[in-house]
PDB file of C-alpha atoms and ligand atoms in Angstrom:
ATOM      1  CA  UNK B 102      69.348  99.365 -75.583  1.00 74.00           C
ATOM      2  CA  UNK B 103      65.765  99.441 -74.350  1.00 74.00           C
ATOM      3  CA  UNK B 104      64.483 102.787 -73.131  1.00 91.00           C
ATOM      4  CA  UNK B 105      62.808 102.582 -69.651  1.00 96.00           C
ATOM      5  CA  UNK B 106      60.145 105.248 -68.983  1.00 98.00           C
ATOM      6  CA  UNK B 107      59.530 106.267 -65.444  1.00 98.00           C
ATOM      7  CA  UNK B 108      57.107 108.756 -63.888  1.00 98.00           C
ATOM      8  CA  UNK B 109      57.808 110.146 -60.350  1.00 98.00           C
ATOM      9  CA  UNK B 110      54.615 111.179 -58.526  1.00 98.00           C
ATOM     10  CA  UNK B 111      53.842 113.125 -55.402  1.00 98.00           C
ATOM     11  CA  UNK B 112      50.817 115.206 -54.302  1.00 98.00           C
ATOM     12  CA  UNK B 113      51.535 118.625 -55.755  1.00 98.00           C
ATOM     13  CA  UNK B 114      54.437 118.033 -58.226  1.00 98.00           C
ATOM     14  CA  UNK B 115      56.310 120.980 -56.916  1.00 98.00           C
ATOM     15  CA  UNK B 116      58.535 119.552 -54.141  1.00 98.00           C
ATOM     16  CA  UNK B 117      59.350 115.837 -54.130  1.00 98.00           C
ATOM     17  CA  UNK B 118      58.571 114.487 -57.660  1.00 98.00           C
ATOM     18  CA  UNK B 119      60.358 117.245 -59.552  1.00 98.00           C
ATOM     19  CA  UNK B 120      63.360 116.618 -57.301  1.00 98.00           C
ATOM     20  CA  UNK B 121      63.083 112.860 -57.957  1.00 98.00           C
ATOM     21  CA  UNK B 122      62.922 113.558 -61.692  1.00 98.00           C
ATOM     22  CA  UNK B 123      66.134 115.714 -61.554  1.00 98.00           C
ATOM     23  CA  UNK B 124      68.013 113.184 -59.497  1.00 98.00           C
ATOM     24  CA  UNK B 125      66.841 110.209 -61.538  1.00 98.00           C
ATOM     25  CA  UNK B 126      68.001 111.987 -64.699  1.00 97.00           C
ATOM     26  CA  UNK B 127      71.353 112.750 -63.173  1.00 97.00           C
ATOM     27  CA  UNK B 128      71.915 109.210 -61.914  1.00 96.00           C
ATOM     28  CA  UNK B 129      70.865 107.690 -65.208  1.00 95.00           C
ATOM     29  CA  UNK B 130      73.028 110.113 -67.163  1.00 92.00           C
ATOM     30  CA  UNK B 131      76.105 108.731 -65.439  1.00 83.00           C
ATOM     31  CA  UNK B 132      75.114 105.138 -66.255  1.00 85.00           C
ATOM     32  CA  UNK B 133      75.923 103.544 -69.624  1.00 81.00           C
ATOM     33  CA  UNK B 134      73.855 100.453 -69.064  1.00 81.00           C
ATOM     34  CA  UNK B 135      70.386 102.073 -69.300  1.00 88.00           C
ATOM     35  CA  UNK B 136      68.479 104.684 -71.253  1.00 94.00           C
ATOM     36  CA  UNK B 137      65.978 106.318 -68.896  1.00 96.00           C
ATOM     37  CA  UNK B 138      63.273 108.697 -69.795  1.00 97.00           C
ATOM     38  CA  UNK B 139      61.950 110.509 -66.733  1.00 98.00           C
ATOM     39  CA  UNK B 140      58.952 112.778 -66.086  1.00 98.00           C
ATOM     40  CA  UNK B 141      56.960 113.664 -62.974  1.00 98.00           C
ATOM     41  CA  UNK B 142      53.467 114.607 -62.023  1.00 98.00           C
ATOM     42  CA  UNK B 143      51.096 115.195 -59.050  1.00 98.00           C
ATOM     43  CA  UNK B 144      47.976 113.440 -57.970  1.00 98.00           C
ATOM     44  CA  UNK B 145      46.356 116.799 -57.289  1.00 98.00           C
ATOM     45  CA  UNK B 146      45.846 119.687 -59.649  1.00 98.00           C
ATOM     46  CA  UNK B 147      46.505 122.621 -57.233  1.00 96.00           C
ATOM     47  CA  UNK B 148      49.807 123.587 -58.717  1.00 98.00           C
ATOM     48  CA  UNK B 149      49.339 122.659 -62.377  1.00 98.00           C
ATOM     49  CA  UNK B 150      51.585 124.969 -64.534  1.00 98.00           C
ATOM     50  CA  UNK B 151      53.698 126.059 -61.618  1.00 98.00           C
ATOM     51  CA  UNK B 152      57.483 125.960 -61.319  1.00 98.00           C
ATOM     52  CA  UNK B 153      58.962 123.643 -58.658  1.00 98.00           C
ATOM     53  CA  UNK B 154      58.922 125.206 -55.084  1.00 97.00           C
ATOM     54  CA  UNK B 155      61.988 127.417 -54.707  1.00 97.00           C
ATOM     55  CA  UNK B 156      63.216 125.366 -51.682  1.00 96.00           C
ATOM     56  CA  UNK B 157      63.342 122.240 -53.830  1.00 97.00           C
ATOM     57  CA  UNK B 158      65.091 124.173 -56.559  1.00 98.00           C
ATOM     58  CA  UNK B 159      67.644 125.462 -54.072  1.00 96.00           C
ATOM     59  CA  UNK B 160      68.303 122.068 -52.422  1.00 97.00           C
ATOM     60  CA  UNK B 161      68.860 120.470 -55.804  1.00 98.00           C
ATOM     61  CA  UNK B 162      71.105 123.306 -57.053  1.00 98.00           C
ATOM     62  CA  UNK B 163      73.374 122.558 -54.090  1.00 97.00           C
ATOM     63  CA  UNK B 164      74.451 119.307 -55.928  1.00 97.00           C
ATOM     64  CA  UNK B 165      74.321 120.819 -59.380  1.00 97.00           C
ATOM     65  CA  UNK B 166      70.865 119.552 -60.496  1.00 98.00           C
ATOM     66  CA  UNK B 167      68.775 122.227 -62.107  1.00 98.00           C
ATOM     67  CA  UNK B 168      65.054 121.554 -61.851  1.00 98.00           C
ATOM     68  CA  UNK B 169      63.973 125.119 -62.359  1.00 98.00           C
ATOM     69  CA  UNK B 170      62.487 124.741 -65.803  1.00 98.00           C
ATOM     70  CA  UNK B 171      60.105 121.939 -64.833  1.00 98.00           C
ATOM     71  CA  UNK B 172      56.287 122.665 -64.872  1.00 98.00           C
ATOM     72  CA  UNK B 173      53.825 120.901 -62.690  1.00 98.00           C
ATOM     73  CA  UNK B 174      51.168 118.660 -64.242  1.00 98.00           C
ATOM     74  CA  UNK B 175      48.585 116.241 -62.967  1.00 98.00           C
ATOM     75  CA  UNK B 176      48.813 112.481 -63.509  1.00 98.00           C
ATOM     76  CA  UNK B 177      46.604 111.357 -66.463  1.00 98.00           C
ATOM     77  CA  UNK B 178      45.046 108.039 -67.216  1.00 98.00           C
ATOM     78  CA  UNK B 179      47.288 107.824 -70.367  1.00 98.00           C
ATOM     79  CA  UNK B 180      50.317 107.724 -68.041  1.00 98.00           C
ATOM     80  CA  UNK B 181      49.497 104.250 -66.890  1.00 98.00           C
ATOM     81  CA  UNK B 182      50.108 102.945 -70.432  1.00 98.00           C
ATOM     82  CA  UNK B 183      52.806 105.420 -71.427  1.00 98.00           C
ATOM     83  CA  UNK B 184      55.203 104.691 -68.548  1.00 98.00           C
ATOM     84  CA  UNK B 185      56.883 101.413 -67.477  1.00 97.00           C
ATOM     85  CA  UNK B 186      57.111 102.478 -63.857  1.00 98.00           C
ATOM     86  CA  UNK B 187      55.167 104.976 -61.774  1.00 98.00           C
ATOM     87  CA  UNK B 188      56.964 105.797 -58.543  1.00 98.00           C
ATOM     88  CA  UNK B 189      54.884 107.070 -55.648  1.00 98.00           C
ATOM     89  CA  UNK B 190      56.628 109.199 -53.068  1.00 98.00           C
ATOM     90  CA  UNK B 191      54.359 108.231 -50.177  1.00 97.00           C
ATOM     91  CA  UNK B 192      51.619 105.751 -49.321  1.00 97.00           C
ATOM     92  CA  UNK B 193      48.806 108.203 -49.901  1.00 98.00           C
ATOM     93  CA  UNK B 194      50.177 108.942 -53.481  1.00 98.00           C
ATOM     94  CA  UNK B 195      50.370 105.148 -53.927  1.00 98.00           C
ATOM     95  CA  UNK B 196      46.836 104.503 -52.932  1.00 98.00           C
ATOM     96  CA  UNK B 197      45.465 107.516 -55.049  1.00 98.00           C
ATOM     97  CA  UNK B 198      47.430 106.170 -58.016  1.00 98.00           C
ATOM     98  CA  UNK B 199      46.171 102.606 -57.568  1.00 98.00           C
ATOM     99  CA  UNK B 200      42.578 103.947 -57.307  1.00 98.00           C
ATOM    100  CA  UNK B 201      42.719 105.408 -60.773  1.00 98.00           C
ATOM    101  CA  UNK B 202      44.945 102.829 -62.480  1.00 98.00           C
ATOM    102  CA  UNK B 203      42.947 101.225 -65.312  1.00 97.00           C
ATOM    103  CA  UNK B 204      42.736  97.424 -65.015  1.00 96.00           C
ATOM    104  CA  UNK B 205      45.303  95.706 -67.192  1.00 95.00           C
ATOM    105  CA  UNK B 206      47.345  98.883 -67.728  1.00 97.00           C
ATOM    106  CA  UNK B 207      51.050  98.619 -68.379  1.00 96.00           C
ATOM    107  CA  UNK B 208      52.817 100.594 -65.679  1.00 98.00           C
ATOM    108  CA  UNK B 209      54.193  99.027 -62.489  1.00 97.00           C
ATOM    109  CA  UNK B 210      52.927 101.339 -59.721  1.00 98.00           C
ATOM    110  CA  UNK B 211      55.229 101.191 -56.707  1.00 97.00           C
ATOM    111  CA  UNK B 212      56.397 102.962 -53.554  1.00 97.00           C
ATOM    112  CA  UNK B 213      59.737 104.529 -54.614  1.00 97.00           C
ATOM    113  CA  UNK B 214      61.309 104.213 -51.158  1.00 96.00           C
ATOM    114  CA  UNK B 215      60.958 100.391 -51.276  1.00 95.00           C
ATOM    115  CA  UNK B 216      63.865 100.303 -53.668  1.00 93.00           C
ATOM    116  CA  UNK B 217      66.425 101.546 -51.185  1.00 90.00           C
ATOM    117  CA  UNK B 218      68.558  98.660 -50.231  1.00 82.00           C
ATOM    118  CA  UNK B 219      70.345  99.965 -47.123  1.00 77.00           C
ATOM    119  CA  UNK B 220      67.707 101.993 -45.342  1.00 74.00           C
ATOM    120  CA  UNK B 221      64.083 101.509 -44.613  1.00 75.00           C
ATOM    121  CA  UNK B 222      62.790 104.928 -45.779  1.00 73.00           C
ATOM    122  CA  UNK B 223      59.487 103.726 -46.997  1.00 89.00           C
ATOM    123  CA  UNK B 224      57.965 107.058 -47.754  1.00 95.00           C
ATOM    124  CA  UNK B 225      59.695 110.231 -48.908  1.00 95.00           C
ATOM    125  CA  UNK B 226      58.266 112.689 -46.401  1.00 89.00           C
ATOM    126  CA  UNK B 227      56.455 115.755 -47.696  1.00 94.00           C
ATOM    127  CA  UNK B 228      58.768 118.682 -46.865  1.00 96.00           C
ATOM    128  CA  UNK B 229      56.187 121.324 -48.008  1.00 96.00           C
ATOM    129  CA  UNK B 230      55.080 122.524 -44.517  1.00 94.00           C
ATOM    130  CA  UNK B 231      58.311 121.782 -42.690  1.00 87.00           C
ATOM    131  CA  UNK B 232      61.676 123.537 -42.224  1.00 82.00           C
ATOM    132  CA  UNK B 233      64.070 124.135 -45.189  1.00 75.00           C
ATOM    133  CA  UNK B 234      66.374 121.370 -43.840  1.00 90.00           C
ATOM    134  CA  UNK B 235      63.529 118.952 -44.789  1.00 95.00           C
ATOM    135  CA  UNK B 236      64.382 119.667 -48.445  1.00 97.00           C
ATOM    136  CA  UNK B 237      68.026 118.709 -47.940  1.00 96.00           C
ATOM    137  CA  UNK B 238      66.909 115.494 -46.221  1.00 95.00           C
ATOM    138  CA  UNK B 239      64.553 114.854 -49.047  1.00 97.00           C
ATOM    139  CA  UNK B 240      67.386 115.227 -51.575  1.00 97.00           C
ATOM    140  CA  UNK B 241      69.663 112.845 -49.693  1.00 96.00           C
ATOM    141  CA  UNK B 242      66.909 110.223 -49.480  1.00 95.00           C
ATOM    142  CA  UNK B 243      66.002 110.625 -53.154  1.00 97.00           C
ATOM    143  CA  UNK B 244      69.618 110.265 -54.237  1.00 96.00           C
ATOM    144  CA  UNK B 245      69.937 107.040 -52.311  1.00 95.00           C
ATOM    145  CA  UNK B 246      66.699 105.553 -53.521  1.00 96.00           C
ATOM    146  CA  UNK B 247      67.376 106.590 -57.131  1.00 97.00           C
ATOM    147  CA  UNK B 248      70.801 104.864 -57.160  1.00 95.00           C
ATOM    148  CA  UNK B 249      69.234 101.611 -55.777  1.00 95.00           C
ATOM    149  CA  UNK B 250      66.275 101.826 -58.100  1.00 96.00           C
ATOM    150  CA  UNK B 251      68.413 102.243 -61.204  1.00 95.00           C
ATOM    151  CA  UNK B 252      70.649  99.294 -60.105  1.00 93.00           C
ATOM    152  CA  UNK B 253      67.490  97.141 -59.808  1.00 93.00           C
ATOM    153  CA  UNK B 254      66.420  98.219 -63.341  1.00 93.00           C
ATOM    154  CA  UNK B 255      69.846  97.407 -64.737  1.00 90.00           C
ATOM    155  CA  UNK B 256      69.780  93.940 -63.070  1.00 88.00           C
ATOM    156  CA  UNK B 257      66.355  93.166 -64.334  1.00 84.00           C
ATOM    157  CA  UNK B 258      67.242  94.337 -67.842  1.00 77.00           C
ATOM    158  CA  UNK B 259      70.326  92.119 -67.877  1.00 77.00           C
ATOM    159  CA  UNK B 260      68.167  89.252 -66.685  1.00 72.00           C
ATOM    160  CA  UNK B 261      65.782  89.837 -69.512  1.00 60.00           C
ATOM    161  CA  UNK B 262      68.622  89.935 -72.109  1.00 59.00           C
ATOM    162  CA  UNK B 263      70.188  86.615 -70.954  1.00 50.00           C
TER     163      UNK B 263
HETATM  164  P1  4NP X  95      54.768 117.700 -53.060  1.00 79.02           P
HETATM  165  O1  4NP X  95      54.557 118.724 -51.873  1.00 79.02           O
HETATM  166  O2  4NP X  95      53.574 116.794 -53.118  1.00 79.02           O
HETATM  167  O3  4NP X  95      56.080 117.022 -52.724  1.00 79.02           O
HETATM  168  O4  4NP X  95      54.901 118.552 -54.331  1.00 79.02           O
HETATM  169  C1  4NP X  95      53.355 119.483 -51.677  1.00 79.02           C
HETATM  170  C2  4NP X  95      53.147 120.620 -52.425  1.00 79.02           C
HETATM  171  C3  4NP X  95      52.044 121.347 -52.206  1.00 79.02           C
HETATM  172  C4  4NP X  95      51.087 120.963 -51.240  1.00 79.02           C
HETATM  173  C5  4NP X  95      51.296 119.756 -50.418  1.00 79.02           C
HETATM  174  C6  4NP X  95      52.416 119.028 -50.722  1.00 79.02           C
HETATM  175  N1  4NP X  95      49.912 121.721 -51.009  1.00 79.02           N
HETATM  176  O5  4NP X  95      49.103 121.405 -50.132  1.00 79.02           O
HETATM  177  O6  4NP X  95      49.719 122.774 -51.739  1.00 79.02           O
END
């Protein structure tokens, strides 16, 4: 089975993308049709080396996903060839990624929320400056998007194998 490599990206790599990484890993773990390798990164370097924000860690712990051992890093140019998909959490992340993507590089750079079939989330809002309930909303959105994204990957892999 082909391994698909995905990189979740937000601004600081301490709130949304570590949560997306944990949720994608959990959803893929429960799915026998796909081997997914997941990492996350930030477009900015402010928090390089930091653990995820404690509010993200707590919101994910409520559904049994442990993201506490992740460490923030900044997106690198090598990521555009190393990963099959780079998943931006919001439009600013998307345009920052597209601005540094080397021409002809391998990764598909997309807005993660576009893969949600039933809801029109678009962006996963940044909960960093908001109330703690924002982190629960973020988790619910990410779960829904991750399930639909992984279903899309499975369908496209099956299409390729036929
Ligand atoms: P994230 O959230 O991009 O989801 O990790 C943020 C984290 C830190 C900051 C902004 C957003 N900051 O300005 O430090």
